[in-house]
Short mmCIF file of C-alpha atoms in Angstrom, two decimals:
data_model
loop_
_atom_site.label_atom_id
_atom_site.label_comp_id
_atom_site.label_asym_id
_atom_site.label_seq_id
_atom_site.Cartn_x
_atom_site.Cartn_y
_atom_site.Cartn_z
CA UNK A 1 -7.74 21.90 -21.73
CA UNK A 2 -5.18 24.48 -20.57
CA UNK A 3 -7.73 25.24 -17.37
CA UNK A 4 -8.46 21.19 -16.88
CA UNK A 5 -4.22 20.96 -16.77
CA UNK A 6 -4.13 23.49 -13.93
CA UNK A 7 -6.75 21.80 -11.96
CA UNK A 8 -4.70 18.41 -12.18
CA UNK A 9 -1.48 19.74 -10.79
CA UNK A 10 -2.46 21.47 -8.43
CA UNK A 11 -4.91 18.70 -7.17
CA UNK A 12 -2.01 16.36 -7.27
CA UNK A 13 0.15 19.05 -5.15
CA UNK A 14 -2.40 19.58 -2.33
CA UNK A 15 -1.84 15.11 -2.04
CA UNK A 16 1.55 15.78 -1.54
CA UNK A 17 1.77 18.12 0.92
CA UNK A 18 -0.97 16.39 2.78
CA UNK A 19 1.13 13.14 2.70
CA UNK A 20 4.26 14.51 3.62
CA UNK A 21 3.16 16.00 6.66
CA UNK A 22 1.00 13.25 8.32
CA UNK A 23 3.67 10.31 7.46
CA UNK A 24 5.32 10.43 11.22
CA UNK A 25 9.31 8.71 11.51
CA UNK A 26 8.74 4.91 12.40
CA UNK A 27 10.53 5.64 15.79
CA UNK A 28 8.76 9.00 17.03
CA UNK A 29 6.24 7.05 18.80
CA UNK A 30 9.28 5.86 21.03
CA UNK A 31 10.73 8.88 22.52
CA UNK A 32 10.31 10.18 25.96
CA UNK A 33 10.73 13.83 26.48
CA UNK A 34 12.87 14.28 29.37
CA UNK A 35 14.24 17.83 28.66
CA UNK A 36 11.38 18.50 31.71
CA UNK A 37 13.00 16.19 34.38
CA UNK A 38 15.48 18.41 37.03
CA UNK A 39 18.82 17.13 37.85
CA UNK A 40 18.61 18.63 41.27
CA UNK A 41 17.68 15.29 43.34
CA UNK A 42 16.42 15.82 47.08
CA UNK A 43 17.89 12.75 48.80
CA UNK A 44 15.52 10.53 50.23
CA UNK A 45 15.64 7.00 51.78
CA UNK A 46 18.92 7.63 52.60
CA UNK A 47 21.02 4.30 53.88
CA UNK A 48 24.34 3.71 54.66
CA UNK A 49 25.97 0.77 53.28
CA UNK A 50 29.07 -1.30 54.65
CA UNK A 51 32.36 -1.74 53.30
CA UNK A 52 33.18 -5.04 53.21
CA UNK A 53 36.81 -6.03 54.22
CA UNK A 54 36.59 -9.19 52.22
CA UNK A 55 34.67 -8.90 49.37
CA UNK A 56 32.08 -11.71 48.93
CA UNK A 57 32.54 -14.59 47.19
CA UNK A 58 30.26 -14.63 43.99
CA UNK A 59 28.59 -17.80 44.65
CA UNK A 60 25.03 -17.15 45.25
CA UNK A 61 25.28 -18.11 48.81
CA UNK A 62 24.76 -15.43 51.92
CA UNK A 63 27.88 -17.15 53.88
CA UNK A 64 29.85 -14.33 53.33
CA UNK A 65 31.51 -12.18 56.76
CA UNK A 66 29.71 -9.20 55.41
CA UNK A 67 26.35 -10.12 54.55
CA UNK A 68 26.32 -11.96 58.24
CA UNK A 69 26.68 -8.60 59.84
CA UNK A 70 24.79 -6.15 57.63
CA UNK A 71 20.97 -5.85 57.74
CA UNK A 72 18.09 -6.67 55.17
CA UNK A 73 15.92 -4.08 53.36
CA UNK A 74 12.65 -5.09 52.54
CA UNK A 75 11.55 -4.67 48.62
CA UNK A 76 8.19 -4.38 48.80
CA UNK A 77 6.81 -1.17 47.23
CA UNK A 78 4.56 -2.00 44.57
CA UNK A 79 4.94 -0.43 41.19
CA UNK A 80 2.83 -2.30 38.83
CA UNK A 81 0.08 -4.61 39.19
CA UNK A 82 -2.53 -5.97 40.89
CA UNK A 83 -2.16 -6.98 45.20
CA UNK A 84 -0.13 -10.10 45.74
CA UNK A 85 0.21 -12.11 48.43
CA UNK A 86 3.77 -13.38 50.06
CA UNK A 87 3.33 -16.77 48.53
CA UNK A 88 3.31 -14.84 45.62
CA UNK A 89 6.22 -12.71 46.06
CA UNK A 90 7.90 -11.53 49.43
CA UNK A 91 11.49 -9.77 48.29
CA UNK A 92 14.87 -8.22 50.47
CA UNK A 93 18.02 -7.53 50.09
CA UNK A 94 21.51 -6.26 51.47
CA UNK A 95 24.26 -3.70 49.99
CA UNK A 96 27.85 -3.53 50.22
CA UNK A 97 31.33 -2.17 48.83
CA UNK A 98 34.60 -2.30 48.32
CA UNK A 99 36.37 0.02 46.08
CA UNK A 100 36.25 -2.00 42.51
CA UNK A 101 32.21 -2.83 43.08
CA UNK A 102 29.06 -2.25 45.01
CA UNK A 103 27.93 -5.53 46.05
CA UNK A 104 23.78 -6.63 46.28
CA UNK A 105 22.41 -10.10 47.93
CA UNK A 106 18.86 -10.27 47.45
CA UNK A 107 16.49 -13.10 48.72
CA UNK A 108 13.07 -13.48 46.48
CA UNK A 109 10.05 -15.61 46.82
CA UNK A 110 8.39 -16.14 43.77
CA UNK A 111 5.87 -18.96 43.28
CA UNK A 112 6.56 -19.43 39.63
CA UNK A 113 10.14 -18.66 38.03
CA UNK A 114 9.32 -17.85 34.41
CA UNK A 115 11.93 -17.54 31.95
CA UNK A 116 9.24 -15.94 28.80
CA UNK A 117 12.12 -14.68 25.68
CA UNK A 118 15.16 -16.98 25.14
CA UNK A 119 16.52 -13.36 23.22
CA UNK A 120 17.89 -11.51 25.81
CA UNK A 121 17.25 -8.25 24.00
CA UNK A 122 13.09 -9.10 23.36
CA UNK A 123 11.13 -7.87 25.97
CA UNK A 124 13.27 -8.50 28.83
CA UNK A 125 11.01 -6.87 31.17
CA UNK A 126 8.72 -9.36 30.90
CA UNK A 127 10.66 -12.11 32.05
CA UNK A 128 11.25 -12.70 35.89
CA UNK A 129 14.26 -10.33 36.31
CA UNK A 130 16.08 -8.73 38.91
CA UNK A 131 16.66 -4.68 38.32
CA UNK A 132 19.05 -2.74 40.06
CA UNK A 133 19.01 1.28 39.09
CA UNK A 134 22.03 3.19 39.45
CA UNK A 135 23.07 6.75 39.60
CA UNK A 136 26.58 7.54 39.86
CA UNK A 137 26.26 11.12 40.71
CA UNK A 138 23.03 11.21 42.52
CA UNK A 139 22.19 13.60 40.35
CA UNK A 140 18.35 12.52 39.86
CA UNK A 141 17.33 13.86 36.13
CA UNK A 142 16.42 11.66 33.46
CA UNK A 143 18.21 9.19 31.82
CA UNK A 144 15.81 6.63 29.39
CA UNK A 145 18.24 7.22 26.24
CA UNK A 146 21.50 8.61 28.46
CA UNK A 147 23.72 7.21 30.35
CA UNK A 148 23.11 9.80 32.95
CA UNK A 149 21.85 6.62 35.07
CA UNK A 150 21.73 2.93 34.46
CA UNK A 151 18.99 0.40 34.64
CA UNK A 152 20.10 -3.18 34.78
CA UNK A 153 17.72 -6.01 33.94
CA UNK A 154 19.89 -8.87 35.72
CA UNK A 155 17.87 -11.97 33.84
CA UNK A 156 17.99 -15.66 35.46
CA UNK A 157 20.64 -16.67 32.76
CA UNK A 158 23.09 -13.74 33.55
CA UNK A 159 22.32 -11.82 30.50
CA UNK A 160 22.24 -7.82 31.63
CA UNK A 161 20.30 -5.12 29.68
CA UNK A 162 19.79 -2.05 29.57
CA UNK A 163 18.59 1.00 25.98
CA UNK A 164 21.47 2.74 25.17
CA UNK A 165 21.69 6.04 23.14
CA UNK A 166 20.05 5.26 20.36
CA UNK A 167 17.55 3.73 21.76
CA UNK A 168 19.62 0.44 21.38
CA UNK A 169 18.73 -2.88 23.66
CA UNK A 170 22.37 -3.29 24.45
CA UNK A 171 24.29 -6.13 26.54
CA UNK A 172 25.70 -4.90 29.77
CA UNK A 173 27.56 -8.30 30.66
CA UNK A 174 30.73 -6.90 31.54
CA UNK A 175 28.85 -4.13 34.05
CA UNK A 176 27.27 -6.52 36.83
CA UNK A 177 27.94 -9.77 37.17
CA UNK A 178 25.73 -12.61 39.06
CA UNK A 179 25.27 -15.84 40.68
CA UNK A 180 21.68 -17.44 41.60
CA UNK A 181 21.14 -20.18 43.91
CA UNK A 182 17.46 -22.25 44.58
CA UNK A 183 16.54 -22.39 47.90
CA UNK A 184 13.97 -24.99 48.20
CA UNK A 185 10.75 -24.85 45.67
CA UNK A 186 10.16 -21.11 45.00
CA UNK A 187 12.98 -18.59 46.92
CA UNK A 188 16.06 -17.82 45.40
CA UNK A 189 19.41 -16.14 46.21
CA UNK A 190 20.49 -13.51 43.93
CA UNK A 191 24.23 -12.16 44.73
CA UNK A 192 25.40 -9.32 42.04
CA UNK A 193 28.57 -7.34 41.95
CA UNK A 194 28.07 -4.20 40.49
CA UNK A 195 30.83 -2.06 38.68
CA UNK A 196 30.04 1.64 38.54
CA UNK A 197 30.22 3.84 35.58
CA UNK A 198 29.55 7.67 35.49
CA UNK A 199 27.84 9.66 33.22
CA UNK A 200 30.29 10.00 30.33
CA UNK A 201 30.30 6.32 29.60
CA UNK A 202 30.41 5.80 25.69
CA UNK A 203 29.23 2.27 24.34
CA UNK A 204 31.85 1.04 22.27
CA UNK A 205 34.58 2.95 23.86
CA UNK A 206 37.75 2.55 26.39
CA UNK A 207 35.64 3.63 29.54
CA UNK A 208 37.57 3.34 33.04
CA UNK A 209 35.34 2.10 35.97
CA UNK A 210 34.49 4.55 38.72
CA UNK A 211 36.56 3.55 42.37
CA UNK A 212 34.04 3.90 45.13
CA UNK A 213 35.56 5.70 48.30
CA UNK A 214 34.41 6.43 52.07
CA UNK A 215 31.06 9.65 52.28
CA UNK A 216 30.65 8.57 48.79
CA UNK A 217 26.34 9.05 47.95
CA UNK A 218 24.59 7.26 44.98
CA UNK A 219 21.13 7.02 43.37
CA UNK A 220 20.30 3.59 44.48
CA UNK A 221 17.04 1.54 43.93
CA UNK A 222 16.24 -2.56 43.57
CA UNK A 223 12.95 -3.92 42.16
CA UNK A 224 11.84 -7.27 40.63
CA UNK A 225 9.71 -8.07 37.33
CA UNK A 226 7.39 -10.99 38.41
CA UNK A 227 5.32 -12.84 35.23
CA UNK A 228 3.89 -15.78 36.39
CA UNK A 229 3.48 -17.28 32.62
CA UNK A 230 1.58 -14.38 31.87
CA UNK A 231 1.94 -12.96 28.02
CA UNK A 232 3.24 -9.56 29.97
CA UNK A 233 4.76 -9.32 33.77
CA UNK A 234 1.86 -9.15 36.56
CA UNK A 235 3.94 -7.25 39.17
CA UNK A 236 6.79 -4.90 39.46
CA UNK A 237 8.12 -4.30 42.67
CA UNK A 238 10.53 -1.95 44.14
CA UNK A 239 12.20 -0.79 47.01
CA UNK A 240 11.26 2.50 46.91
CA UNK A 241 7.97 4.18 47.72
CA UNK A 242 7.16 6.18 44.61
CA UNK A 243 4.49 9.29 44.85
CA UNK A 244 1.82 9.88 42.79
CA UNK A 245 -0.07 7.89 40.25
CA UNK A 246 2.60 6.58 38.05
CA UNK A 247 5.01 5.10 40.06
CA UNK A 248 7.11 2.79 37.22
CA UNK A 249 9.08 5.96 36.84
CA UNK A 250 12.69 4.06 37.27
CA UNK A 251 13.78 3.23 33.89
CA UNK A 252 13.04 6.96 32.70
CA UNK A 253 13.96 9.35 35.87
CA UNK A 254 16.68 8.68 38.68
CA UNK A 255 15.32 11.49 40.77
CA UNK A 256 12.65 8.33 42.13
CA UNK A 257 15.93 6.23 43.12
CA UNK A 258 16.44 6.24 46.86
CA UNK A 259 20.01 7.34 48.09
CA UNK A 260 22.76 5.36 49.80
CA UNK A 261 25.91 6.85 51.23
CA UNK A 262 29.37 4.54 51.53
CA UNK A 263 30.51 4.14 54.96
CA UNK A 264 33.56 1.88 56.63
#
């Protein structure tokens, strides 16, 4: 009996230590590592954008003295997806600054406008969304859980997201606010202005707004999320060209982010 006792327990310990070390936490399947990813950017695409002497109106219109005398950049590097064609999607945009915001007008084609989550914070990349990646420092590195970059899902309603630490979909209202105009049956305006953080930003806290000046350089990269009442988005489209395989690299390293320097 004595024996038969022995047997049990230890039976019964060998389950437990089996268990405990196969039940994984419910988030692990979540993280990123990106201890691996350098914070020593090489600048590339590098484009100088315009202080504006009058700040644009935020009206969704392209009226505006400086987006009348600054050029358009083509988005059209494709991310994710299968080919389209232009009736599909056919994307540019402008930049510019003054010292309180950086400033983006972008013009987009899109055959169907699809508006998938009414939660802001569900799955926000699969709605039709504008996304506009920023890196205060240019420092490249990554940045999925940090704040050591931002990546701001602009949706059609206004509602800006973006993970913070924690992991957390959080509202970024207050960081980029928008106006969209219809331009005919399927191209839009998109005007943004953009207030800049740096790295030390703290959710919750009293955080004070970085003032852009003259030679100033900043990760800097634009792409759309296209579903055309798909249960996912089809396309993803950016405006920078992206080596390699595995080019939806934005919302995890700013070292893919193109650079743009501040000019007068």
């Amino acid at each position: 009996m004595k024996h038969l006792l022995t047997i049990c327990l230890l039976t019964l310990a060998l389950s437990s230590c089996k268990e405990s070390t196969t039940t994984a936490s419910p988030s692990s399947d979540l993280v990123e590592d990106t201890s691996e990813i350098p914070n020593n950017k090489i600048d590339h695409q590098l484009r100088q954008v315009q202080k504006a002497t009058i700040a644009p109106e935020l009206d969704g219109k392209a009226d505006d003295p400086i987006w009348k005398s600054v050029s358009w950049q083509q988005l059209d590097q494709k991310w994710l997806g299968d080919d389209y064609t232009a009736q599909d999607f056919a994307g540019r945009y402008k930049l510019a600054w003054t010292p309180e915001a950086l400033y983006i007008l972008a013009e987009i084609t899109d055959d169907v406008i699809y508006d998938k989550e009414k939660d802001p914070l569900t799955l926000w990349w699969d709605d039709d969304c504008l996304e506009i990646f920023i890196d205060e420092d240019n420092s490249g590195g990554g940045h999925q859980f940090t704040h050591n970059a931002f990546a701001y899902h602009v949706a059609l309603d206004g509602n800006v997201v973006d993970v913070a630490p924690g992991k957390t979909p959080t509202l970024y209202n207050s960081h980029v606010q928008s106006k969209t105009t219809t331009l005919g049956e399927n191209k839009m305006l998109w005007e943004c202005k953009m207030t800049i953080y740096d790295a030390t930003y703290k959710d919750g806290g009293v955080n004070e707004q970085k003032i852009l000046a003259p030679n100033k350089k900043m990760g800097f990269a634009l792409a759309y999320c296209d579903n055309d009442a798909s249960e996912e988005r089809e396309n993803f489209i950016g405006s920078v060209a992206v080596p390699g395989e595995d080019k939806n690299r934005g919302w995890i390293d700013a070292g893919i982010f193109g650079t743009i320097e501040l000019v007068e």
